Short mmCIF file of N, CA and C in Angstrom, two decimals:
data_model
loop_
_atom_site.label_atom_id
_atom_site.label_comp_id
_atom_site.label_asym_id
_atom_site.label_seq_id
_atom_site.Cartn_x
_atom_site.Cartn_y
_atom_site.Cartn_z
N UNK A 943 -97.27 27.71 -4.35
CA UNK A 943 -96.50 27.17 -5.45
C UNK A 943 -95.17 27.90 -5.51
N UNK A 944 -93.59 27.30 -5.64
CA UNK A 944 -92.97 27.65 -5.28
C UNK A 944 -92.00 27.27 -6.25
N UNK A 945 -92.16 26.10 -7.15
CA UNK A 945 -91.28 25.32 -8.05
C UNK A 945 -92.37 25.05 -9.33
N UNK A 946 -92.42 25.82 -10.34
CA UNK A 946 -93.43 25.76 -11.07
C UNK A 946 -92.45 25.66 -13.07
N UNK A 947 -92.84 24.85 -13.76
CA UNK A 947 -92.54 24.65 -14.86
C UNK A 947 -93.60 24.93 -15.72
N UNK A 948 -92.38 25.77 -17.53
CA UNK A 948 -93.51 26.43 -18.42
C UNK A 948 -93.69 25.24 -19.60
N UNK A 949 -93.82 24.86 -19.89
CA UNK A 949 -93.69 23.75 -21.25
C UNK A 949 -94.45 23.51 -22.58
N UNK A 950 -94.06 23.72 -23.86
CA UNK A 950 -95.09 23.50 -24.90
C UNK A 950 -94.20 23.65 -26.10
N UNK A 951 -95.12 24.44 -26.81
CA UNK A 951 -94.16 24.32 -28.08
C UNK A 951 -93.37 25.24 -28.52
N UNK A 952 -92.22 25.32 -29.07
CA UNK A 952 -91.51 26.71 -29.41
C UNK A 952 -92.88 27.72 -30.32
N UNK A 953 -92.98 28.85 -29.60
CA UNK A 953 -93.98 30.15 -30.42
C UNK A 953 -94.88 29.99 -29.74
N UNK A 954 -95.27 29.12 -28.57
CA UNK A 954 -96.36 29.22 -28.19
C UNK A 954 -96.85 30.26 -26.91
N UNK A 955 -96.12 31.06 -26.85
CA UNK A 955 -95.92 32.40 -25.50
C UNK A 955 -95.49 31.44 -24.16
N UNK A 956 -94.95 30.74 -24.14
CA UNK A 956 -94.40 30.03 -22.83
C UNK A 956 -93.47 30.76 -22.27
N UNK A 957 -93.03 31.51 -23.18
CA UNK A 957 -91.70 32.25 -22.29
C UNK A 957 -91.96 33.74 -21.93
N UNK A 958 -93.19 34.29 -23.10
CA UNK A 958 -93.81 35.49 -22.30
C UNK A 958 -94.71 35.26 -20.87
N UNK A 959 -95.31 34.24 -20.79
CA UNK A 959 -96.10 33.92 -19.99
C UNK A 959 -95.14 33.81 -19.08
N UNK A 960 -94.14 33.19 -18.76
CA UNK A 960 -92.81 32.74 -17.43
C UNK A 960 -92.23 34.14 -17.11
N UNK A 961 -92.19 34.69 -17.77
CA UNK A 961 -91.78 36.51 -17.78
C UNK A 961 -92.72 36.67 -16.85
N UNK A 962 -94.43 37.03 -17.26
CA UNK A 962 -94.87 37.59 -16.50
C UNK A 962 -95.67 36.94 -15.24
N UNK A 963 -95.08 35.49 -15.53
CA UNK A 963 -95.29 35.24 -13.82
C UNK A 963 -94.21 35.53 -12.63
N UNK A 964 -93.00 35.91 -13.37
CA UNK A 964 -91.70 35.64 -12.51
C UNK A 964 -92.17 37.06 -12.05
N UNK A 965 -92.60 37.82 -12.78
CA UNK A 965 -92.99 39.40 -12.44
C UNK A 965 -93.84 39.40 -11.52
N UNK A 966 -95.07 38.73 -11.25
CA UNK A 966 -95.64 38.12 -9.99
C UNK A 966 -95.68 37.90 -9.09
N UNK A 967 -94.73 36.82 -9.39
CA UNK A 967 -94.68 35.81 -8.06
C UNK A 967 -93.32 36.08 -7.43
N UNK A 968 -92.71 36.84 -8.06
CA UNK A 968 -90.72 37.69 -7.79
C UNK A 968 -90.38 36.26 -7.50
N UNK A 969 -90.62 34.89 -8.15
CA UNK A 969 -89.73 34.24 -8.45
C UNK A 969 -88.76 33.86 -9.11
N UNK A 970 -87.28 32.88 -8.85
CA UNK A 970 -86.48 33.61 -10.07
C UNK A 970 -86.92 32.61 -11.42
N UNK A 971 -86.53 32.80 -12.48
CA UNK A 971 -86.79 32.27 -13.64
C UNK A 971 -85.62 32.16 -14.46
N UNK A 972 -85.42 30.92 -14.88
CA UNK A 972 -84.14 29.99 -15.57
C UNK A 972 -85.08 29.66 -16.75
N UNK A 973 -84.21 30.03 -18.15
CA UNK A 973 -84.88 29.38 -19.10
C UNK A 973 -83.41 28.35 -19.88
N UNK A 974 -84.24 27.24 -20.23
CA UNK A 974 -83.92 26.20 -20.56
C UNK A 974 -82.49 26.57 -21.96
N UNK A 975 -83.31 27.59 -22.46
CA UNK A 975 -82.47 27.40 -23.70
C UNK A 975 -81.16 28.53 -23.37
N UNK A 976 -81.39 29.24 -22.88
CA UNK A 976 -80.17 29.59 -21.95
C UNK A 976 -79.18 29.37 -21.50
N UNK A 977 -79.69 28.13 -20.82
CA UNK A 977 -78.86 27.15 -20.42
C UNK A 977 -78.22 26.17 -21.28
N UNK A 978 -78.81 26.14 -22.40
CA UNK A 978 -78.15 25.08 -23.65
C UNK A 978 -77.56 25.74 -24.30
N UNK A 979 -77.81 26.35 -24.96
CA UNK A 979 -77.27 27.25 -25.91
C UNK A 979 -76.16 28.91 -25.44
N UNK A 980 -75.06 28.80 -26.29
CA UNK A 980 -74.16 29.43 -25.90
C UNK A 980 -74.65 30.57 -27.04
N UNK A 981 -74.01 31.71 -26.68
CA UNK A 981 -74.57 33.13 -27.05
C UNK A 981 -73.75 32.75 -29.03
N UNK A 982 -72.64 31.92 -29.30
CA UNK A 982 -72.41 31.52 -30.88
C UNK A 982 -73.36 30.28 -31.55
N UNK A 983 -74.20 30.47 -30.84
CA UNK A 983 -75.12 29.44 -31.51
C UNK A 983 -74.31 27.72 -31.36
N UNK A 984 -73.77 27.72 -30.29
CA UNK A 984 -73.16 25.93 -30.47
C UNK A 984 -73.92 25.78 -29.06
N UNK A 985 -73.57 24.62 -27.88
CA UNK A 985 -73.99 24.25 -27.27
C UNK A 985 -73.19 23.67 -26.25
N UNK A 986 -74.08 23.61 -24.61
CA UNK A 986 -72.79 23.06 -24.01
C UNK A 986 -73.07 21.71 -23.82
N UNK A 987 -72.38 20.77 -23.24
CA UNK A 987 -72.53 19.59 -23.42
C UNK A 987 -73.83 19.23 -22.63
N UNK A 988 -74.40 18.14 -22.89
CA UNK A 988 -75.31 17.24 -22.32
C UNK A 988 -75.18 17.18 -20.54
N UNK A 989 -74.35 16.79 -20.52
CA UNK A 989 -73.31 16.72 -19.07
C UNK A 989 -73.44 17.84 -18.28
N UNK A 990 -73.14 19.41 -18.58
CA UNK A 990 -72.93 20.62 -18.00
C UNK A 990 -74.35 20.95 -18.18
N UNK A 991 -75.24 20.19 -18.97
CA UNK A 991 -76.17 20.75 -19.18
C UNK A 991 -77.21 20.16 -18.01
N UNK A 992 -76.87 19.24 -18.08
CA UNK A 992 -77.36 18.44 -16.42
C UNK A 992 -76.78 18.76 -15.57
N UNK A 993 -76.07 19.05 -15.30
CA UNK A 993 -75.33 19.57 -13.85
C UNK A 993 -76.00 20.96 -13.28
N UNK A 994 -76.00 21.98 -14.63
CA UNK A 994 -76.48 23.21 -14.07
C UNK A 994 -77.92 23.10 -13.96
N UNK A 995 -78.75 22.15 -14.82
CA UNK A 995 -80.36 21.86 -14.52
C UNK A 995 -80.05 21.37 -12.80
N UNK A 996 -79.59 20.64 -12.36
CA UNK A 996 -79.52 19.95 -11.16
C UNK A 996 -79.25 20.72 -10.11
N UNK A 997 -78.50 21.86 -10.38
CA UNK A 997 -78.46 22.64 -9.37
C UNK A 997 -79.26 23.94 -9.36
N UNK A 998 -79.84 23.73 -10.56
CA UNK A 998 -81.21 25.05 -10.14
C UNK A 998 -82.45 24.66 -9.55
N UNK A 999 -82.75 22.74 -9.91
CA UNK A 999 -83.70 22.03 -8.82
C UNK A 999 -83.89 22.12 -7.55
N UNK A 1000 -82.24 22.10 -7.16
CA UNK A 1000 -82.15 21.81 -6.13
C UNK A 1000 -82.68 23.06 -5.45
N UNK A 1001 -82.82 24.25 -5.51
CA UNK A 1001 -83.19 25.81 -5.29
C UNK A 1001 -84.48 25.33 -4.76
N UNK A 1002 -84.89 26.69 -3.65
CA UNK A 1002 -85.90 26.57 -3.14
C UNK A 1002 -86.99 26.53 -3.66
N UNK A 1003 -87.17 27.70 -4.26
CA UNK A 1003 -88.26 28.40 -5.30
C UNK A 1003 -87.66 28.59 -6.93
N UNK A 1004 -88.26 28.64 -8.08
CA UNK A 1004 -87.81 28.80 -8.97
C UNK A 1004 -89.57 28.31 -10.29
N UNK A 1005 -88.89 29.26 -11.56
CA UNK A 1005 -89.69 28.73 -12.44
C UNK A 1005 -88.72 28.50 -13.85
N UNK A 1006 -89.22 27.27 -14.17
CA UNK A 1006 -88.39 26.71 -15.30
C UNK A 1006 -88.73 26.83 -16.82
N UNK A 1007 -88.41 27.90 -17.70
CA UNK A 1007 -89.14 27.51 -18.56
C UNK A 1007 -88.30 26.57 -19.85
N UNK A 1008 -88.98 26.34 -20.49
CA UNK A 1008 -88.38 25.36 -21.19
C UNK A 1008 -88.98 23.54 -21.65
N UNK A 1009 -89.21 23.19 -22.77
CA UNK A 1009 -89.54 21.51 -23.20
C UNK A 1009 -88.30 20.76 -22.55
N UNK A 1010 -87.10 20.38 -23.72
CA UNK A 1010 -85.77 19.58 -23.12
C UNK A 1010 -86.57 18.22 -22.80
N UNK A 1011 -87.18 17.10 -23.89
CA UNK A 1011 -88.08 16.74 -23.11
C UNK A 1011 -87.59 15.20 -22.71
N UNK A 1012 -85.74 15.22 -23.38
CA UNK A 1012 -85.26 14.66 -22.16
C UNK A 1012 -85.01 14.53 -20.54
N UNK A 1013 -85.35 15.95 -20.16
CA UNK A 1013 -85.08 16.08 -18.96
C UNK A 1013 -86.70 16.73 -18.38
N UNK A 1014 -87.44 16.31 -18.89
CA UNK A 1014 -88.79 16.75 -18.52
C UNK A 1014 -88.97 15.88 -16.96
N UNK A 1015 -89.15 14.77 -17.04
CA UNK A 1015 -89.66 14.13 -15.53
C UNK A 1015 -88.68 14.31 -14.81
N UNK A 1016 -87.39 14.35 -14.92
CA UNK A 1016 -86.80 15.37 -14.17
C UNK A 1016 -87.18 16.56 -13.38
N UNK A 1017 -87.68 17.36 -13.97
CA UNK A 1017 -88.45 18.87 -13.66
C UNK A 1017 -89.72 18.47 -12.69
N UNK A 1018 -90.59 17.22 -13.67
CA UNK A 1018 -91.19 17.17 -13.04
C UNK A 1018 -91.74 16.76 -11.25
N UNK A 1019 -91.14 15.94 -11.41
CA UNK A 1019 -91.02 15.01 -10.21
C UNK A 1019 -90.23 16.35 -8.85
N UNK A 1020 -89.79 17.63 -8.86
CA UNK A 1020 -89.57 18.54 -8.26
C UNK A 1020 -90.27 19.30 -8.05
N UNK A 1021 -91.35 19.45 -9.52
CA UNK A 1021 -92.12 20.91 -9.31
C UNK A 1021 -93.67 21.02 -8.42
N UNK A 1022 -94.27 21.92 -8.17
CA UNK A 1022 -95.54 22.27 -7.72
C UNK A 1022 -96.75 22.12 -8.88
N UNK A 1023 -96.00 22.60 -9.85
CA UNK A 1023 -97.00 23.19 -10.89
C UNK A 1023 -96.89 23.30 -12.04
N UNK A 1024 -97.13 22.49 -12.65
CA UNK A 1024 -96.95 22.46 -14.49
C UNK A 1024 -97.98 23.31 -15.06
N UNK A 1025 -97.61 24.22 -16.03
CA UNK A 1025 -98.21 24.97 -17.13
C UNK A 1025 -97.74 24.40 -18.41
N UNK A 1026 -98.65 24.13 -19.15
CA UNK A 1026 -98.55 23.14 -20.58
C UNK A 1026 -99.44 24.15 -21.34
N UNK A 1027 -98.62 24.74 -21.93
CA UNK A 1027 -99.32 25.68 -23.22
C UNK A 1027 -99.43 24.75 -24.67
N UNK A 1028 -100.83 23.94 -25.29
CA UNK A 1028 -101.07 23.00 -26.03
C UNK A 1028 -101.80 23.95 -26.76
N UNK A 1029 -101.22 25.00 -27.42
CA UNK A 1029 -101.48 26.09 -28.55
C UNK A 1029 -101.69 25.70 -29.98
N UNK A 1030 -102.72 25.60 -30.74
CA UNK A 1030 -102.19 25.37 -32.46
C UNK A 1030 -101.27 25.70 -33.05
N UNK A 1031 -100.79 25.14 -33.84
CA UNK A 1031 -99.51 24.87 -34.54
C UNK A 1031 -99.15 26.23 -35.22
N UNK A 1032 -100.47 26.56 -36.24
CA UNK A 1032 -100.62 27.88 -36.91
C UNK A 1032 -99.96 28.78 -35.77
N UNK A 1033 -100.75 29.33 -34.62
CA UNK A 1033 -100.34 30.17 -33.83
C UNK A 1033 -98.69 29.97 -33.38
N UNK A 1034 -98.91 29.01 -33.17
CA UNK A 1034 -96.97 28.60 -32.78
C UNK A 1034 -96.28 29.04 -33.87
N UNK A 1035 -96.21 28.99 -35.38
CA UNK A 1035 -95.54 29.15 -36.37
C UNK A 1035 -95.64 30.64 -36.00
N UNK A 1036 -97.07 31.57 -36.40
CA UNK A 1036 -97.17 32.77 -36.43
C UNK A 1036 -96.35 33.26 -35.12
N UNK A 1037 -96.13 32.87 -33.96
CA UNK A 1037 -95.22 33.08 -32.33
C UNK A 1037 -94.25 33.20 -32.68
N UNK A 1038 -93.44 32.00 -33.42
CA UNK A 1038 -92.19 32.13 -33.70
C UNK A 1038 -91.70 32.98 -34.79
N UNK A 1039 -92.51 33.22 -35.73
CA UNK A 1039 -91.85 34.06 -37.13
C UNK A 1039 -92.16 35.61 -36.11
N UNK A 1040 -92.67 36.47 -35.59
CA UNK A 1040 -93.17 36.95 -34.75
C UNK A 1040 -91.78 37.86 -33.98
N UNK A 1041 -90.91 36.76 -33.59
CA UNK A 1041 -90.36 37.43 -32.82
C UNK A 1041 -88.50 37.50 -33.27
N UNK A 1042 -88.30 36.87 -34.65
CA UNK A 1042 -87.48 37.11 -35.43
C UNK A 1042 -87.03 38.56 -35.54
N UNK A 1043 -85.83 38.79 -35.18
CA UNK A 1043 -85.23 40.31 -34.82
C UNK A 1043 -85.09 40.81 -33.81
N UNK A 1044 -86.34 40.27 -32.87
CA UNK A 1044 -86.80 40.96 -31.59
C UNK A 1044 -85.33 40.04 -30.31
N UNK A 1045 -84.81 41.43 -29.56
CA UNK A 1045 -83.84 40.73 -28.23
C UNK A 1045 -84.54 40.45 -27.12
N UNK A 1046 -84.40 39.23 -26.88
CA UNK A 1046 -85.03 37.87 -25.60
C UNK A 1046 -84.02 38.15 -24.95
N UNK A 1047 -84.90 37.87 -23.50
CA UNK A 1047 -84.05 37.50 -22.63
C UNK A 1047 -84.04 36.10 -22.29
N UNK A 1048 -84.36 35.19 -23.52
CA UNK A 1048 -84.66 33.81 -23.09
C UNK A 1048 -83.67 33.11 -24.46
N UNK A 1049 -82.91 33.75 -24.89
CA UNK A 1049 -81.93 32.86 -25.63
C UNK A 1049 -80.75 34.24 -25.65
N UNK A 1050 -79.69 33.32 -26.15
CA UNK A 1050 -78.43 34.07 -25.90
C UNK A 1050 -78.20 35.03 -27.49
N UNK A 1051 -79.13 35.08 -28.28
CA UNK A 1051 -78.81 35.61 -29.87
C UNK A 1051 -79.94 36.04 -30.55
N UNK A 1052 -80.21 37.29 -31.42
CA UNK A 1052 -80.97 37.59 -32.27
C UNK A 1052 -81.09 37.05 -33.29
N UNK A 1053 -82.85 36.13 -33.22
CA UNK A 1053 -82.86 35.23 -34.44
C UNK A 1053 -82.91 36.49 -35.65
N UNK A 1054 -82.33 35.75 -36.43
CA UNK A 1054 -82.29 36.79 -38.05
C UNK A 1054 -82.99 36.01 -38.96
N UNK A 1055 -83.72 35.64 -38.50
CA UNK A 1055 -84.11 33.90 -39.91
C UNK A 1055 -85.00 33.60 -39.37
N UNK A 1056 -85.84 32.61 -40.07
CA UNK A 1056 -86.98 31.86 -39.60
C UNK A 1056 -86.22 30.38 -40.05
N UNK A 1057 -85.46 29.64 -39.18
CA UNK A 1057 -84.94 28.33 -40.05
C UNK A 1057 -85.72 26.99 -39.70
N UNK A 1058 -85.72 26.69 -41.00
CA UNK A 1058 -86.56 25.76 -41.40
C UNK A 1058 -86.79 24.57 -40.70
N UNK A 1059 -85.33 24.12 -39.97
CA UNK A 1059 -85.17 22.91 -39.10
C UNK A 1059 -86.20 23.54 -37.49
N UNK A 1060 -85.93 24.46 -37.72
CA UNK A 1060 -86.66 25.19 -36.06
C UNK A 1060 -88.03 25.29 -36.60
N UNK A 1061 -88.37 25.48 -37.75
CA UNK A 1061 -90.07 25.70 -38.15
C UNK A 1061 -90.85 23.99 -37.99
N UNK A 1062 -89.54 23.13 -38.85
CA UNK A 1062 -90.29 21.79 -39.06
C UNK A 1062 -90.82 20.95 -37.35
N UNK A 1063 -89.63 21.63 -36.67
CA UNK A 1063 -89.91 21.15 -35.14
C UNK A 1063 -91.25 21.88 -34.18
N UNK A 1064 -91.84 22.65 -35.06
CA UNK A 1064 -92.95 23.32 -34.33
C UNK A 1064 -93.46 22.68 -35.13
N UNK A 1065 -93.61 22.11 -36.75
CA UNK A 1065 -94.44 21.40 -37.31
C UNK A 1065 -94.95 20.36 -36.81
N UNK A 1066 -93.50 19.68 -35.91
CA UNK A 1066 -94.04 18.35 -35.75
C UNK A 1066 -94.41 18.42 -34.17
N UNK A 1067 -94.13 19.42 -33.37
CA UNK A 1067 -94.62 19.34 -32.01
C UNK A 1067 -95.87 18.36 -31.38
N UNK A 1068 -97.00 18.62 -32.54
CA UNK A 1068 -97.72 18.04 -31.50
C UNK A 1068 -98.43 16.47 -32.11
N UNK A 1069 -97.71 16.37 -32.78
CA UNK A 1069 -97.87 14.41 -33.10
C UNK A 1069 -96.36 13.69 -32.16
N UNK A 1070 -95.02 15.02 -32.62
CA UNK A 1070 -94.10 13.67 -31.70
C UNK A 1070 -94.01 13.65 -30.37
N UNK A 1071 -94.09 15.02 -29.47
CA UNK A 1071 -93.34 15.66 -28.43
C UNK A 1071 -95.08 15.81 -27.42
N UNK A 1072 -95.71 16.22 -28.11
CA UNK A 1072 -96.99 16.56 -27.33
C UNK A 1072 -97.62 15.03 -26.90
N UNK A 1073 -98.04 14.13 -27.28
CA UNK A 1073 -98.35 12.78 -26.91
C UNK A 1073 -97.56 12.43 -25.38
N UNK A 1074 -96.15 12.53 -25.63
CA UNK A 1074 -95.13 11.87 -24.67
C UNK A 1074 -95.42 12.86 -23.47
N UNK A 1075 -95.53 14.21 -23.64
CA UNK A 1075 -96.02 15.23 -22.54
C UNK A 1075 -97.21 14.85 -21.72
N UNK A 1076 -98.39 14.03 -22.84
CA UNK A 1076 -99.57 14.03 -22.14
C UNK A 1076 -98.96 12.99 -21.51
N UNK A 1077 -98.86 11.79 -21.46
CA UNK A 1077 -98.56 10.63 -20.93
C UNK A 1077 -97.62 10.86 -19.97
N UNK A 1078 -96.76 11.73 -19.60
CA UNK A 1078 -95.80 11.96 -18.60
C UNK A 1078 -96.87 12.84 -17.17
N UNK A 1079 -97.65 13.49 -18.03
CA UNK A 1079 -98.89 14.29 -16.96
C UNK A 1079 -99.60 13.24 -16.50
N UNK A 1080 -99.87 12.10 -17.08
CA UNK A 1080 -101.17 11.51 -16.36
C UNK A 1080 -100.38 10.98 -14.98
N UNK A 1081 -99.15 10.46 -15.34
CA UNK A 1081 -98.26 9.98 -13.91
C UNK A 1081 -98.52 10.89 -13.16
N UNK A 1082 -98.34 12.16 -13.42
CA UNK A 1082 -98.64 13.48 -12.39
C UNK A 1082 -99.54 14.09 -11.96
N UNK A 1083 -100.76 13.55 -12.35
CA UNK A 1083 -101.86 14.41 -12.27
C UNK A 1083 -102.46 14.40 -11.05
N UNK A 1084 -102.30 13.56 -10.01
CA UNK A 1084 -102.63 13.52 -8.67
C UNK A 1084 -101.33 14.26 -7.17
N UNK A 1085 -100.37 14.34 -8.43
CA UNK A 1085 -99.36 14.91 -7.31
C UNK A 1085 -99.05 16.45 -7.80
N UNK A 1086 -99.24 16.52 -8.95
CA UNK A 1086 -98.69 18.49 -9.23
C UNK A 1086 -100.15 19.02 -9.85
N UNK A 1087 -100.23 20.09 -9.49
CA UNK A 1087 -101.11 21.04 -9.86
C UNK A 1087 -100.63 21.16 -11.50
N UNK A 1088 -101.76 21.00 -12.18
CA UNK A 1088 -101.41 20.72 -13.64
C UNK A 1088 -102.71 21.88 -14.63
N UNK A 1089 -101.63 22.63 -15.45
CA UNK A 1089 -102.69 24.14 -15.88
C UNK A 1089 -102.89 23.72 -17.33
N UNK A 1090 -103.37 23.77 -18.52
CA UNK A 1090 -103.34 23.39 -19.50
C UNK A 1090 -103.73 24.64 -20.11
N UNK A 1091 -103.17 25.48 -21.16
CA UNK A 1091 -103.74 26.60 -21.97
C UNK A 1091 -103.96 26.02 -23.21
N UNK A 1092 -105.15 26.23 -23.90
CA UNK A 1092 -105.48 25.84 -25.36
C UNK A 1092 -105.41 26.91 -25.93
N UNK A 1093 -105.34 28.30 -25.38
CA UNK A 1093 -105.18 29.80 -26.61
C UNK A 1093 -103.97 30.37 -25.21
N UNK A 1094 -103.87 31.70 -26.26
CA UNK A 1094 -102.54 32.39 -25.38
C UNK A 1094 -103.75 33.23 -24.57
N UNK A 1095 -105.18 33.42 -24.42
CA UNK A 1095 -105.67 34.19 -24.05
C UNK A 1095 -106.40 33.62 -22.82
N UNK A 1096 -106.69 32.50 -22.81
CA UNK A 1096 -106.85 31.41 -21.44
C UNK A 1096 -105.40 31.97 -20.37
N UNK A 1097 -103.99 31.92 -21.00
CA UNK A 1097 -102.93 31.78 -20.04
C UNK A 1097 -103.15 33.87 -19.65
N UNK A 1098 -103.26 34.89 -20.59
CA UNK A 1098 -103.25 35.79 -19.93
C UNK A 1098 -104.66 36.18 -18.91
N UNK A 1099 -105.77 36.05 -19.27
CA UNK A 1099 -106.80 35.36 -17.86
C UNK A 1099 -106.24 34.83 -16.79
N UNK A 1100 -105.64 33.62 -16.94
CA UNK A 1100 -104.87 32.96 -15.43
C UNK A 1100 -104.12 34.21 -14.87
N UNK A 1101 -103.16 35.08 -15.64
CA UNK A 1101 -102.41 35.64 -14.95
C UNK A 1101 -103.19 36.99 -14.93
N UNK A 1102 -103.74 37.47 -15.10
CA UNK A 1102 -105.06 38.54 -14.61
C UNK A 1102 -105.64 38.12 -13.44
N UNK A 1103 -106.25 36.81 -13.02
CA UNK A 1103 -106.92 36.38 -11.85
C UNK A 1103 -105.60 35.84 -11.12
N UNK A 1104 -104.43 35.84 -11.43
CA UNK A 1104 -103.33 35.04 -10.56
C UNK A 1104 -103.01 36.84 -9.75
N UNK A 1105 -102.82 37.92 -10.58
CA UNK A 1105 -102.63 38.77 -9.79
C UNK A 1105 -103.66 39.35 -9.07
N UNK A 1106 -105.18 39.55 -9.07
CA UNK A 1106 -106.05 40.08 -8.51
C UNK A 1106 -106.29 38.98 -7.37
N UNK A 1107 -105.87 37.69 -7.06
CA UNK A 1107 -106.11 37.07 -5.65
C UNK A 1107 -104.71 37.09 -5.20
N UNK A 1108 -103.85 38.11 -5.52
CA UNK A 1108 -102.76 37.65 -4.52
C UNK A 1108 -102.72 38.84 -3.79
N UNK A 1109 -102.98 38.60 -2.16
CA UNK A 1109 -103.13 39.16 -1.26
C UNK A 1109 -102.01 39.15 -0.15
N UNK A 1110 -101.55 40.07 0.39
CA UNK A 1110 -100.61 40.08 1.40
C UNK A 1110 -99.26 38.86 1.30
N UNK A 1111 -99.07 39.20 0.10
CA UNK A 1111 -97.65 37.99 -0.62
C UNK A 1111 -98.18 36.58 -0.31
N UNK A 1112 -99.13 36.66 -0.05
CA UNK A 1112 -99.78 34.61 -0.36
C UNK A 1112 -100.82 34.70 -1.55
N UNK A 1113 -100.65 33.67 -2.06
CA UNK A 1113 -101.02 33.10 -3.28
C UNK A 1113 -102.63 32.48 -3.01
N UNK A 1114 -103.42 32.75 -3.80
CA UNK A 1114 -104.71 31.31 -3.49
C UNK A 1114 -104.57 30.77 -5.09
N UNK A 1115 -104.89 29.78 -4.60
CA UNK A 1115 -104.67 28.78 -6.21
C UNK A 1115 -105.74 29.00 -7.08
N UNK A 1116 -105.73 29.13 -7.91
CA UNK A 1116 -106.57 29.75 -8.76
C UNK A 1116 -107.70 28.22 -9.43
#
């Protein structure tokens, strides 16, 4: 696996989890909101925002983290390996209030707030955004290796048994 995407809901450890696979697998790792979001909290366009997604596809190896779930089958239709962290909502809220203060290397700014428009969108994750995810997987489910975490403690297991079978820099699929 060589082109692997993280996806779920904001708070749901998708981006700790892409951390410590990139630590792994010494692949490189692009996160989505990074790429959108400028370090003053505005944004770059739609346009630049596709251009630079397009040219990190094009890369040999790479892991993507990030929803964007306009540009999801995009990702998909490139990658090896989808990881879909489908976490409870509770836990997602508790993820995100969580790390308020704390410096990411997966956005350009220290949240100072818990804002409400960013809380209601983890509210609504998994009636609007999670449905359209499953239905974009079933197209995929015969062509990408597809991981599903229901707790954050299923995804640190995977990556406990992802590092104890990796032998002489090859991978066995877990």
């Amino acid at each position: 696996m060589k082109k692997m995407i993280v996806i779920g809901c904001p708070g749901s450890g998708k981006s700790t989890f892409a951390r410590k696979l990139r630590d792994i697998t010494n692949l490189p790792l692009y996160y989505l909101d990074m790429l959108w979001h400028k370090p003053d909290q505005t944004n770059i366009s739609v346009e630049e925002f596709d251009y630079e997604l397009n040219k990190i596809i094009k890369k040999d190896k790479w892991i993507i983290d990030g929803n964007y779930q306009r540009t999801l089958e995009i990702r998909l239709k490139e990658c090896d390996c989808i990881f879909l962290f489908d976490i409870p909502t509770e836990e997602c809220i508790t993820g995100a209030q969580a790390r308020i203060g704390k410096k990411r290397e997966d956005i350009p700014w220290i949240e100072t707030s818990f804002d409400e428009q960013f809380k209601q969108q983890i509210l609504n994750f998994s009636q609007k955004e999670l449905p359209q995810i499953y239905k974009l997987l079933e197209q995929y489910q015969y062509k990408r290796k597809i991981i599903i975490f229901k707790t954050r403690k299923e995804s640190e297991n995977y990556l406990k048994a992802y590092t104890l079978i990796k032998t002489d820099e090859k991978y066995i699929k877990y």
